[in-house]
Short mmCIF file of C-alpha atoms in Angstrom, two decimals:
data_model
loop_
_atom_site.label_atom_id
_atom_site.label_comp_id
_atom_site.label_asym_id
_atom_site.label_seq_id
_atom_site.Cartn_x
_atom_site.Cartn_y
_atom_site.Cartn_z
CA UNK I 2 21.25 -34.56 -16.05
CA UNK I 3 21.95 -31.73 -14.37
CA UNK I 4 19.91 -28.28 -15.24
CA UNK I 5 21.22 -25.46 -17.54
CA UNK I 6 23.21 -22.89 -15.59
CA UNK I 7 20.61 -20.31 -17.51
CA UNK I 8 17.79 -22.30 -16.18
CA UNK I 9 15.51 -21.15 -13.04
CA UNK I 10 16.30 -23.17 -10.40
CA UNK I 11 13.51 -25.06 -8.77
CA UNK I 12 11.28 -23.51 -6.20
CA UNK I 13 12.21 -25.08 -3.26
CA UNK I 14 9.78 -26.33 -0.33
CA UNK I 15 11.53 -23.70 2.28
CA UNK I 16 11.07 -21.01 -0.62
CA UNK I 17 7.24 -22.07 -0.80
CA UNK I 18 6.96 -21.52 2.81
CA UNK I 19 8.68 -18.49 2.77
CA UNK I 20 6.18 -17.07 -0.25
CA UNK I 21 2.93 -18.37 1.84
CA UNK I 22 3.88 -16.84 5.10
CA UNK I 23 5.13 -13.22 3.66
CA UNK I 24 1.81 -13.13 1.54
CA UNK I 25 -0.48 -14.13 4.15
CA UNK I 26 1.35 -11.57 6.94
CA UNK I 27 0.74 -9.08 4.42
CA UNK I 28 -3.03 -10.08 3.66
CA UNK I 29 -4.02 -10.00 7.28
CA UNK I 30 -2.40 -6.77 7.85
CA UNK I 31 -4.11 -5.36 4.72
CA UNK I 32 -7.45 -7.34 6.17
CA UNK I 33 -7.12 -5.22 9.14
CA UNK I 34 -6.69 -2.11 7.53
CA UNK I 35 -9.48 -3.00 4.68
CA UNK I 36 -12.01 -3.43 7.43
CA UNK I 37 -11.74 0.13 8.85
CA UNK I 38 -11.78 2.06 5.30
CA UNK I 39 -15.59 1.88 4.63
CA UNK I 40 -16.36 2.92 8.16
CA UNK I 41 -13.49 5.20 9.18
CA UNK I 42 -14.96 8.57 7.76
CA UNK I 43 -17.91 8.10 9.53
CA UNK I 44 -16.69 7.00 12.83
CA UNK I 45 -14.93 10.23 12.88
CA UNK I 46 -17.69 12.12 11.62
CA UNK I 47 -19.48 11.29 15.01
CA UNK I 48 -16.85 12.95 17.08
CA UNK I 49 -18.01 16.09 15.31
CA UNK I 50 -14.96 16.32 12.84
CA UNK I 51 -15.10 18.28 9.44
CA UNK I 52 -14.28 16.41 6.35
CA UNK I 53 -10.70 18.32 6.24
CA UNK I 54 -10.21 16.76 10.08
CA UNK I 55 -11.52 13.29 8.92
CA UNK I 56 -9.07 13.19 5.98
CA UNK I 57 -6.33 14.61 8.07
CA UNK I 58 -6.57 11.15 10.20
CA UNK I 59 -5.13 9.25 7.44
CA UNK I 60 -2.52 12.15 6.82
CA UNK I 61 -1.75 10.98 10.55
CA UNK I 62 -1.44 7.42 9.95
CA UNK I 63 0.81 7.83 7.09
CA UNK I 64 3.02 10.10 8.15
CA UNK I 65 4.27 7.12 11.08
CA UNK I 66 4.74 5.23 8.08
CA UNK I 67 6.55 8.11 6.36
CA UNK I 68 8.82 8.33 8.94
CA UNK I 69 9.01 4.54 9.98
CA UNK I 70 9.15 2.52 6.55
CA UNK I 71 12.75 3.35 6.35
CA UNK I 72 13.71 2.73 9.89
CA UNK I 73 12.28 -0.70 9.45
CA UNK I 74 13.71 -1.37 6.14
CA UNK I 75 17.36 -0.56 7.05
CA UNK I 76 16.91 -2.15 10.52
CA UNK I 77 15.98 -5.31 8.54
CA UNK I 78 19.24 -5.17 6.20
CA UNK I 79 21.21 -5.21 9.79
CA UNK I 80 19.47 -7.49 12.21
CA UNK I 81 17.27 -9.57 9.76
CA UNK I 82 13.37 -9.69 8.79
CA UNK I 83 11.68 -11.37 11.12
CA UNK I 84 12.48 -9.33 14.36
CA UNK I 85 10.96 -6.77 12.67
CA UNK I 86 7.92 -8.15 11.36
CA UNK I 87 7.31 -9.13 15.03
CA UNK I 88 7.74 -5.68 16.31
CA UNK I 89 5.84 -4.06 14.06
CA UNK I 90 2.88 -6.61 13.83
CA UNK I 91 3.02 -6.45 17.58
CA UNK I 92 2.56 -2.20 17.70
CA UNK I 93 -0.34 -2.50 15.14
CA UNK I 94 -2.31 -4.72 17.72
CA UNK I 95 -1.94 -1.64 20.59
CA UNK I 96 -2.98 0.91 17.81
CA UNK I 97 -6.00 -1.19 17.00
CA UNK I 98 -7.22 -1.74 20.45
CA UNK I 99 -6.59 2.18 21.39
CA UNK I 100 -8.51 3.11 18.21
CA UNK I 101 -11.71 1.26 19.53
CA UNK I 102 -11.61 2.29 23.15
CA UNK I 103 -10.99 6.32 21.95
CA UNK I 104 -13.61 8.39 23.45
CA UNK I 105 -11.79 11.37 22.13
CA UNK I 106 -10.53 12.84 18.86
CA UNK I 107 -6.75 13.33 20.34
CA UNK I 108 -6.92 9.75 20.96
CA UNK I 109 -8.37 8.54 18.17
CA UNK I 110 -5.40 10.43 16.35
CA UNK I 111 -3.01 8.71 18.71
CA UNK I 112 -4.12 5.34 17.95
CA UNK I 113 -4.05 5.88 14.18
CA UNK I 114 -0.48 6.93 14.51
CA UNK I 115 0.67 3.67 16.55
CA UNK I 116 -1.24 1.96 13.93
CA UNK I 117 1.02 3.63 11.18
CA UNK I 118 4.29 2.59 13.01
CA UNK I 119 3.04 -0.61 13.15
CA UNK I 120 2.13 -0.88 9.85
CA UNK I 121 4.98 0.47 8.17
CA UNK I 122 6.65 -3.18 7.49
CA UNK I 123 5.32 -3.74 4.02
CA UNK I 124 8.90 -2.73 2.88
CA UNK I 125 10.49 -5.64 5.15
CA UNK I 126 8.00 -8.08 3.57
CA UNK I 127 9.11 -7.17 -0.03
CA UNK I 128 12.98 -7.45 1.07
CA UNK I 129 12.12 -11.12 2.73
CA UNK I 130 10.75 -12.26 -0.91
CA UNK I 131 13.57 -10.29 -2.82
CA UNK I 132 16.01 -12.45 -0.47
CA UNK I 133 14.56 -15.85 -1.90
CA UNK I 134 14.36 -14.79 -5.86
CA UNK I 135 16.16 -14.39 -8.77
CA UNK I 136 15.90 -10.82 -10.62
CA UNK I 137 14.16 -12.40 -13.15
CA UNK I 138 11.52 -13.77 -10.72
CA UNK I 139 11.25 -10.18 -8.86
CA UNK I 140 8.40 -9.00 -10.44
CA UNK I 141 6.27 -12.17 -10.22
CA UNK I 142 7.17 -11.86 -6.49
CA UNK I 143 5.93 -8.63 -5.94
CA UNK I 144 2.94 -9.47 -7.79
CA UNK I 145 1.94 -11.86 -5.30
CA UNK I 146 2.54 -9.44 -2.41
CA UNK I 147 0.42 -7.19 -4.74
CA UNK I 148 -2.20 -9.95 -4.86
CA UNK I 149 -2.41 -10.37 -1.16
CA UNK I 150 -2.82 -6.34 -0.80
CA UNK I 151 -5.52 -6.88 -3.22
CA UNK I 152 -7.35 -10.04 -1.34
CA UNK I 153 -7.40 -7.81 1.68
CA UNK I 154 -9.31 -5.48 0.27
CA UNK I 155 -11.72 -7.65 -1.26
CA UNK I 156 -12.56 -9.22 2.06
CA UNK I 157 -11.52 -5.91 4.33
CA UNK I 158 -14.04 -3.44 3.08
CA UNK I 159 -16.54 -6.12 2.59
CA UNK I 160 -16.14 -7.56 6.16
CA UNK I 161 -16.17 -3.70 7.17
CA UNK I 162 -19.16 -2.62 5.54
CA UNK I 163 -20.96 -5.89 6.80
CA UNK I 164 -20.27 -6.01 10.31
CA UNK I 165 -20.87 -2.00 11.02
CA UNK I 166 -24.49 -2.68 9.97
CA UNK I 167 -25.18 -4.10 13.44
CA UNK I 168 -27.05 -1.39 15.80
CA UNK I 169 -25.52 -2.44 18.94
CA UNK I 170 -21.56 -2.49 18.15
CA UNK I 171 -21.89 0.11 15.11
CA UNK I 172 -18.38 0.88 13.63
CA UNK I 173 -16.71 -0.56 16.65
CA UNK I 174 -17.24 -4.16 15.82
CA UNK I 175 -15.14 -3.77 12.63
CA UNK I 176 -12.29 -1.81 14.87
CA UNK I 177 -12.02 -4.83 17.54
CA UNK I 178 -12.28 -7.36 14.48
CA UNK I 179 -9.26 -5.51 12.65
CA UNK I 180 -7.37 -5.74 16.43
CA UNK I 181 -8.04 -9.39 16.75
CA UNK I 182 -6.65 -10.09 13.44
CA UNK I 183 -3.47 -8.01 13.94
CA UNK I 184 -3.06 -10.16 16.89
CA UNK I 185 -3.94 -13.38 14.72
CA UNK I 186 -1.13 -12.23 12.30
CA UNK I 187 1.80 -11.58 15.82
CA UNK I 188 1.06 -15.48 16.79
CA UNK I 189 1.29 -16.92 13.32
CA UNK I 190 4.59 -15.09 12.46
CA UNK I 191 5.72 -15.87 15.81
CA UNK I 192 5.26 -19.34 15.16
CA UNK I 193 6.20 -19.65 11.34
CA UNK I 194 8.15 -16.68 9.98
CA UNK I 195 11.46 -18.13 9.24
CA UNK I 196 14.46 -15.54 8.60
CA UNK I 197 15.15 -14.88 5.12
CA UNK I 198 18.86 -12.47 5.35
CA UNK I 199 21.63 -15.16 6.56
CA UNK I 200 24.40 -13.25 8.60
CA UNK I 201 26.74 -13.21 5.63
CA UNK I 202 24.32 -10.97 3.98
CA UNK I 203 23.59 -8.46 6.54
CA UNK I 204 24.42 -4.76 6.19
CA UNK I 205 27.42 -4.02 8.25
CA UNK I 206 26.54 -0.28 8.58
CA UNK I 207 27.16 1.17 11.98
CA UNK I 208 25.10 4.20 11.94
CA UNK I 209 21.71 4.10 13.55
CA UNK I 210 18.83 3.81 11.08
CA UNK I 211 17.37 7.13 10.36
CA UNK I 212 13.94 8.22 8.47
CA UNK I 213 13.72 9.49 5.23
CA UNK I 214 15.44 12.81 4.32
CA UNK I 215 16.94 14.82 1.62
CA UNK I 216 20.55 13.41 2.04
CA UNK I 217 18.95 9.66 1.83
CA UNK I 218 17.31 10.80 -1.26
CA UNK I 219 20.64 12.24 -2.85
CA UNK I 220 22.41 8.95 -1.82
CA UNK I 221 19.97 7.11 -3.96
CA UNK I 222 21.54 8.48 -7.10
CA UNK I 223 24.25 5.99 -6.73
CA UNK I 224 21.86 3.81 -7.90
CA UNK I 225 21.19 5.19 -11.74
CA UNK I 226 17.30 5.78 -12.14
CA UNK I 227 16.07 5.14 -8.64
CA UNK I 228 15.60 9.05 -7.70
CA UNK I 229 13.01 9.41 -11.07
CA UNK I 230 11.31 6.32 -9.30
CA UNK I 231 10.97 7.33 -6.06
CA UNK I 232 9.47 10.82 -7.61
CA UNK I 233 7.26 8.50 -9.60
CA UNK I 234 6.13 6.72 -5.81
CA UNK I 235 5.14 10.03 -4.49
CA UNK I 236 3.26 11.76 -7.17
CA UNK I 237 1.11 8.66 -7.37
CA UNK I 238 0.91 7.85 -3.57
CA UNK I 239 -0.32 11.58 -3.45
CA UNK I 240 -2.85 11.11 -6.17
CA UNK I 241 -4.13 8.19 -4.78
CA UNK I 242 -4.88 9.03 -1.35
CA UNK I 243 -6.73 12.28 -2.59
CA UNK I 244 -9.25 9.38 -4.11
CA UNK I 245 -9.28 7.14 -1.36
CA UNK I 246 -9.98 9.70 1.39
CA UNK I 247 -12.29 11.53 -0.57
CA UNK I 248 -14.76 8.44 -2.26
CA UNK I 249 -16.72 7.40 1.14
CA UNK I 250 -17.81 11.43 1.84
CA UNK I 251 -18.10 11.91 -1.94
CA UNK I 252 -20.31 8.56 -2.07
CA UNK I 253 -22.35 10.07 0.79
CA UNK I 254 -22.78 13.49 -0.18
CA UNK I 255 -23.71 12.70 -3.98
CA UNK I 256 -26.31 9.87 -3.27
CA UNK I 257 -27.52 9.43 0.18
CA UNK I 258 -27.93 13.34 1.15
CA UNK I 259 -31.09 14.49 -0.25
CA UNK I 260 -29.98 17.52 -2.78
CA UNK I 261 -26.72 17.72 -1.29
CA UNK I 262 -28.28 18.50 2.38
CA UNK I 263 -26.88 16.88 5.66
CA UNK I 264 -29.95 14.79 6.91
CA UNK I 265 -31.43 15.27 10.37
CA UNK I 266 -29.32 14.14 13.20
CA UNK I 267 -31.38 11.35 14.11
CA UNK I 268 -31.04 9.95 10.70
CA UNK I 269 -27.02 10.20 10.45
CA UNK I 270 -26.60 6.92 12.21
CA UNK I 271 -28.48 5.24 9.42
CA UNK I 272 -26.68 7.01 6.53
CA UNK I 273 -23.58 6.43 7.81
CA UNK I 274 -24.25 2.41 7.59
CA UNK I 275 -25.87 3.21 4.06
CA UNK I 276 -22.45 4.97 3.02
CA UNK I 277 -20.07 2.58 4.94
CA UNK I 278 -21.45 -0.64 2.76
CA UNK I 279 -21.92 1.46 -0.20
CA UNK I 280 -18.38 2.40 0.19
CA UNK I 281 -17.42 -1.26 0.61
CA UNK I 282 -19.11 -2.54 -2.31
CA UNK I 283 -16.73 0.11 -4.64
CA UNK I 284 -13.69 -1.10 -2.79
CA UNK I 285 -14.72 -4.61 -3.27
CA UNK I 286 -14.87 -3.94 -7.13
CA UNK I 287 -11.32 -2.48 -6.87
CA UNK I 288 -9.81 -5.56 -4.64
CA UNK I 289 -11.30 -8.13 -7.10
CA UNK I 290 -10.37 -6.88 -10.16
CA UNK I 291 -6.86 -5.82 -8.78
CA UNK I 292 -6.51 -9.59 -7.42
CA UNK I 293 -7.34 -11.14 -10.79
CA UNK I 294 -4.56 -9.23 -12.21
CA UNK I 295 -1.64 -9.42 -10.28
CA UNK I 296 -2.51 -13.00 -9.10
CA UNK I 297 -2.51 -14.52 -12.53
CA UNK I 298 -1.55 -11.86 -15.18
CA UNK I 299 1.36 -9.58 -14.30
CA UNK I 300 4.16 -12.00 -14.10
CA UNK I 301 3.31 -12.83 -17.53
CA UNK I 302 2.78 -9.41 -18.62
CA UNK I 303 5.82 -8.07 -17.46
CA UNK I 304 8.02 -10.98 -19.13
CA UNK I 305 6.23 -9.97 -22.50
CA UNK I 306 6.08 -6.40 -22.42
CA UNK I 307 8.41 -5.16 -19.38
CA UNK I 308 7.63 -2.88 -16.48
CA UNK I 309 8.10 0.13 -18.10
CA UNK I 310 5.20 -0.32 -20.58
CA UNK I 311 3.08 -1.60 -18.03
CA UNK I 312 3.74 1.50 -15.96
CA UNK I 313 2.97 3.65 -18.85
CA UNK I 314 -0.30 2.10 -19.58
CA UNK I 315 -1.28 1.86 -16.01
CA UNK I 316 -1.17 5.64 -15.06
CA UNK I 317 -2.99 6.35 -18.26
CA UNK I 318 -5.80 3.76 -17.43
CA UNK I 319 -5.83 5.44 -13.56
CA UNK I 320 -5.86 8.88 -14.71
CA UNK I 321 -9.07 8.15 -17.26
CA UNK I 322 -10.61 6.39 -14.65
CA UNK I 323 -10.28 9.32 -11.99
CA UNK I 324 -11.42 11.87 -14.33
CA UNK I 325 -14.67 9.85 -14.97
CA UNK I 326 -15.60 9.51 -11.23
CA UNK I 327 -17.39 13.08 -11.19
CA UNK I 328 -19.24 12.35 -14.18
CA UNK I 329 -20.90 9.60 -12.42
CA UNK I 330 -23.06 11.79 -10.26
CA UNK I 331 -25.53 12.42 -12.88
CA UNK I 332 -25.55 8.68 -14.16
CA UNK I 333 -26.56 6.80 -11.13
CA UNK I 334 -24.83 4.67 -8.59
CA UNK I 335 -23.92 1.60 -10.80
CA UNK I 336 -21.78 3.59 -12.86
CA UNK I 337 -19.12 4.35 -10.34
CA UNK I 338 -18.25 0.43 -10.56
CA UNK I 339 -17.03 -0.20 -14.05
CA UNK I 340 -14.78 3.01 -13.23
CA UNK I 341 -13.23 1.63 -10.16
CA UNK I 342 -12.65 -1.81 -12.07
CA UNK I 343 -10.74 0.39 -15.18
CA UNK I 344 -8.75 2.19 -11.83
CA UNK I 345 -8.16 -1.48 -10.55
CA UNK I 346 -6.79 -2.39 -13.73
CA UNK I 347 -4.33 0.32 -14.06
CA UNK I 348 -2.96 -0.23 -10.53
CA UNK I 349 -2.67 -3.69 -10.65
CA UNK I 350 -0.16 -3.58 -13.42
CA UNK I 351 1.33 -0.27 -12.00
CA UNK I 352 2.62 -0.87 -8.62
CA UNK I 353 4.15 -4.41 -8.75
CA UNK I 354 5.94 -3.13 -12.02
CA UNK I 355 7.46 -0.13 -10.07
CA UNK I 356 8.51 -2.16 -6.99
CA UNK I 357 10.17 -4.93 -9.33
CA UNK I 358 12.15 -1.80 -11.33
CA UNK I 359 13.24 -0.27 -8.00
CA UNK I 360 14.28 -3.93 -6.65
CA UNK I 361 16.11 -4.57 -9.62
CA UNK I 362 18.17 -1.50 -9.59
CA UNK I 363 19.93 -1.86 -6.54
CA UNK I 364 22.41 -4.82 -5.17
CA UNK I 365 20.84 -7.34 -2.97
CA UNK I 366 22.51 -5.72 0.14
CA UNK I 367 20.42 -3.02 -0.25
CA UNK I 368 17.23 -4.46 -0.85
CA UNK I 369 15.26 -3.31 2.48
CA UNK I 370 17.12 -0.02 2.31
CA UNK I 371 15.69 0.68 -1.13
CA UNK I 372 12.67 -0.32 -0.99
CA UNK I 373 12.12 1.07 2.60
CA UNK I 374 12.95 4.69 0.68
CA UNK I 375 10.89 3.92 -1.85
CA UNK I 376 7.69 3.26 0.44
CA UNK I 377 8.69 6.33 2.48
CA UNK I 378 8.44 8.38 -0.76
CA UNK I 379 4.93 6.62 -1.01
CA UNK I 380 4.01 7.46 2.71
CA UNK I 381 4.88 11.13 2.08
CA UNK I 382 2.37 11.12 -0.67
CA UNK I 383 -0.13 9.38 1.80
CA UNK I 384 0.48 12.59 4.06
CA UNK I 385 -0.01 15.21 1.31
CA UNK I 386 -2.93 13.55 0.02
CA UNK I 387 -5.19 13.46 2.95
CA UNK I 388 -4.15 16.62 4.15
CA UNK I 389 -5.39 18.18 1.11
CA UNK I 390 -8.30 15.82 0.18
CA UNK I 391 -10.79 17.57 2.83
CA UNK I 392 -10.25 20.77 1.86
CA UNK I 393 -10.68 20.35 -1.96
CA UNK I 394 -13.95 18.43 -0.81
CA UNK I 395 -15.19 21.44 0.69
CA UNK I 396 -14.18 23.78 -1.82
CA UNK I 397 -16.07 21.42 -4.64
CA UNK I 398 -17.38 17.82 -4.31
CA UNK I 399 -15.75 16.63 -7.61
CA UNK I 400 -12.53 18.64 -7.32
CA UNK I 401 -10.42 16.08 -5.42
CA UNK I 402 -10.74 13.44 -8.46
CA UNK I 403 -9.87 16.05 -10.87
CA UNK I 404 -6.57 17.07 -8.92
CA UNK I 405 -5.70 13.32 -8.55
CA UNK I 406 -6.23 12.57 -12.16
CA UNK I 407 -3.80 15.87 -13.03
CA UNK I 408 -1.08 14.51 -11.01
CA UNK I 409 -1.64 10.94 -12.49
CA UNK I 410 -0.67 12.75 -15.82
CA UNK I 411 2.27 14.18 -14.11
CA UNK I 412 3.39 10.66 -12.94
CA UNK I 413 3.21 9.65 -16.57
CA UNK I 414 5.27 12.28 -17.69
CA UNK I 415 8.21 11.26 -15.06
CA UNK I 416 7.58 7.86 -16.24
CA UNK I 417 8.13 8.65 -20.08
CA UNK I 418 12.07 9.04 -19.32
CA UNK I 419 12.11 5.17 -17.65
CA UNK I 420 14.21 2.51 -19.26
CA UNK I 421 14.16 -0.89 -18.76
CA UNK I 422 17.10 -2.74 -16.80
CA UNK I 423 18.81 -4.97 -18.55
CA UNK I 424 18.53 -8.67 -18.01
CA UNK I 425 21.16 -10.06 -15.86
CA UNK I 426 22.97 -13.40 -15.50
CA UNK I 427 20.40 -15.67 -13.78
CA UNK I 428 21.56 -16.32 -9.87
CA UNK I 429 20.37 -18.67 -7.43
CA UNK I 430 18.00 -17.23 -4.57
CA UNK I 431 19.94 -15.87 -1.98
CA UNK I 432 23.33 -15.69 -4.14
CA UNK I 433 24.35 -12.20 -5.02
CA UNK I 434 23.46 -10.79 -8.59
CA UNK I 435 26.34 -10.95 -11.07
CA UNK I 436 25.28 -7.90 -12.85
CA UNK I 437 22.58 -5.26 -12.24
CA UNK I 438 23.29 -2.53 -14.84
CA UNK I 439 20.37 -0.40 -14.69
CA UNK I 440 19.80 0.91 -18.15
CA UNK I 441 16.74 3.85 -16.91
CA UNK I 442 17.09 7.37 -16.85
CA UNK I 443 17.83 8.98 -13.56
#
């Protein structure tokens, strides 16, 4: 007996292969990135950098993602997903290698910018999954990508913190490990990553791909509700990266400096190692909770409550957790872990819900373009956040988290006017949707 037209089609073996390879590519990409997070602030401090210079390194990395995420996304709509994945991962191999070989601060910045150029491929990976899923399955697919990211953040920071404890290599060992993982990522993509966008579905636009611009943002108004989602991604990313680029330095100052006084230079390497492992444990907590929620629950939660409700609840949880971080200074180091667990729950239900809502608001032929534009807005937030985090730290150590919490409340106000995208007629993967009918506000 033939299945009902309204029933979702069985997952084909080829689609499972795409799921596995896309998620594994994202996982390896984020594993390499996660390795560096616990040691980057202290590695850059060894060059004599101030907190504001340390966090500007994160801004330089994000600047390249801001410029090139839409380029990769639009190119992938024209030439396919596979060549973009291969090119971008190869660039990340070069970036990580240069980072380890750097002997001056300017070369450290150049290397991180090359890595940002290469790692600006997540929208292309998301578009590959969008190519093979129906709109009803989109949130679940984005949840798998989010779980892959979370798993990378579980193993990456833990590995980075542990590998940095060797006296002979110090922070260089995790850096070279990240370079090796990127090389493995490229080899696996070369051998196994299939093309998911058939020629007949590729964009025929003749203009050369360009980066983010106000014109691109204005053009997004053709997709009702999308501009509001883009603003939401910008504000959220700004707040998140203020926290991410402050937490390691804050942990070091609060719990490893005696009375807030910098230790003797001879003791700094040991303090940096302790700060790196503490940061790794905090991020490990965040990653574990994220992967549990996104890997097993987010699809069910979206079906029951819808993306918009999850976004609102998630933003409120994140804002509450950010507000609680400075209070932990007087409660002991153990108090930081439940706070980051709460933040992880909020992030785990918010991020894939936003990506799903954005993906379901545009035609199938514009998936790479729309997701690339969204990631570019997020990357702009990742330029603004680190650019301000160091200066906020220098003013007052708890200030970055208060500012980040306030920005999350702004995001909550933006999200209050979102509306659900109404269900569409179920379609087979790789077939155009019959009705997008976005219904949320713009």
